[in-house]
Amino acid sequence: MGVHNTNIKESFFQKHKATIAYSICLALLLFLLKWLELRFIIFDHSLEIYIGAIAVIFTSLGIWLALKLSKPKIKTVVVEKEVYINKSENFVLNESMVTELELSKRELEVLSLMAEGCSNQEIADRLFVSLSTVKTHNQNLFEKLDVKRRTQAIEMGKRLSLIP
Amino acid sequence: MGVHNTNIKESFFQKHKATIAYSICLALLLFLLKWLELRFIIFDHSLEIYIGAIAVIFTSLGIWLALKLSKPKIKTVVVEKEVYINKSENFVLNESMVTELELSKRELEVLSLMAEGCSNQEIADRLFVSLSTVKTHNQNLFEKLDVKRRTQAIEMGKRLSLIP
DNA sequence: ATTGTTTTCGTACTAAAGAAGGATAAATCA
DNA sequence: TGATTTATCCTTCTTTAGTACGAAAACAAT
């Protein structure tokens, strides 16, 4: 997302910045220790304090180093997000029901056009057949679906997944 | 997802395990240092080596500590889970559309009975009104929904979430 | 070639739906 | 209170839907 390597040398410096910083810190600390050594040599009863200080300093250094140089631990949390899908948008024809009711292709076509709100004449025009033919299909459909009206046929057709 | 706190004390111990381990290590190291001190006091020209060893040990300790105690970064992965829902089973009426189209309660009732496949006479019987009344409602409905037939009204009603 | 299914088309009739007009009572709102 | 909305009911007429037959092609399978 928008990462631009403007300069490879700069990138190299970036990567080793922590190491360089560590080197400089180490050098400074050695000077500090030398100085501390000289001072504590004089009061060498305080050796425990000296060692304690060293322990604390280097522990901190270690922690800092580790945090800087270690790859971040990644804990992956999987969140399931429910995506609601409209059933009608991925309609699958109930073919077993078509077989069971012995519905022909033409009858299914007529049924779906019916469900779209077409009149018998409109269905006839769209299927290039006569009004009489559509009426015959209707009769057969109503008998097979065991209904009395086209509106009931639409209802039944949707319930049986014959139409979307 | 399925996280069970079986024992709070155990959980507490778990959380502070690293700290306790650190304490024990520190104690052991102090003993070691005391021993090393005694040995190096004899050969006290080797003080630099002694300090160097301490530095290395505590740096390592710091690194180990940091790695143990640092909190992992949480990476959230969203997994989309498809949930197929039956549109009719959780139907919510599109009330804004009802308001927009200025549909009355009665008209909606008529529309839903229409969608169930009722004839005008059946609708009249179920609503305890006359056939004429139902026809009037139908006319108003068709005009408001901008359709010409009852089947189209059903289609439009479903599309606009006016009926299940 | 025969059989059976699907699709097609027809007529005549009845039932239902829809259009267009007006009208009334009750409820609601300003 | 007056105005508006909602729901109710009516008649007349036209259109559409549905019923009940019959029957001719088209097509696939045997």
mmCIF file of C-alpha atoms (C1' of nucleotides) in Angstrom, chain A residues 104-106 129-130 132-133 136-137 149, chain C residues 6-13 16-17:
data_model
loop_
_atom_site.group_PDB
_atom_site.id
_atom_site.type_symbol
_atom_site.label_atom_id
_atom_site.label_comp_id
_atom_site.label_asym_id
_atom_site.label_seq_id
_atom_site.Cartn_x
_atom_site.Cartn_y
_atom_site.Cartn_z
ATOM 1 C CA SER A 104 -42.789 -29.826 -19.658
ATOM 2 C CA LYS A 105 -40.304 -27.111 -20.633
ATOM 3 C CA ARG A 106 -43.006 -25.075 -22.247
ATOM 4 C CA VAL A 129 -47.690 -19.015 -30.095
ATOM 5 C CA SER A 130 -51.407 -18.346 -30.080
ATOM 6 C CA SER A 132 -55.222 -20.715 -27.266
ATOM 7 C CA THR A 133 -51.921 -22.518 -26.793
ATOM 8 C CA THR A 136 -54.001 -24.942 -22.881
ATOM 9 C CA HIS A 137 -50.629 -24.773 -21.113
ATOM 10 C CA ARG A 149 -55.822 -19.649 -10.475
ATOM 11 C "C1'" DT C 6 -45.333 -32.564 -26.339
ATOM 12 C "C1'" DT C 7 -46.731 -28.664 -28.481
ATOM 13 C "C1'" DT C 8 -49.753 -26.497 -31.032
ATOM 14 C "C1'" DC C 9 -54.402 -24.436 -32.326
ATOM 15 C "C1'" DG C 10 -59.344 -24.041 -32.378
ATOM 16 C "C1'" DT C 11 -64.377 -22.960 -30.600
ATOM 17 C "C1'" DA C 12 -67.875 -21.940 -27.237
ATOM 18 C "C1'" DC C 13 -68.943 -20.835 -22.889
ATOM 19 C "C1'" DA C 16 -63.285 -13.504 -12.808
ATOM 20 C "C1'" DA C 17 -60.787 -9.332 -13.156
#
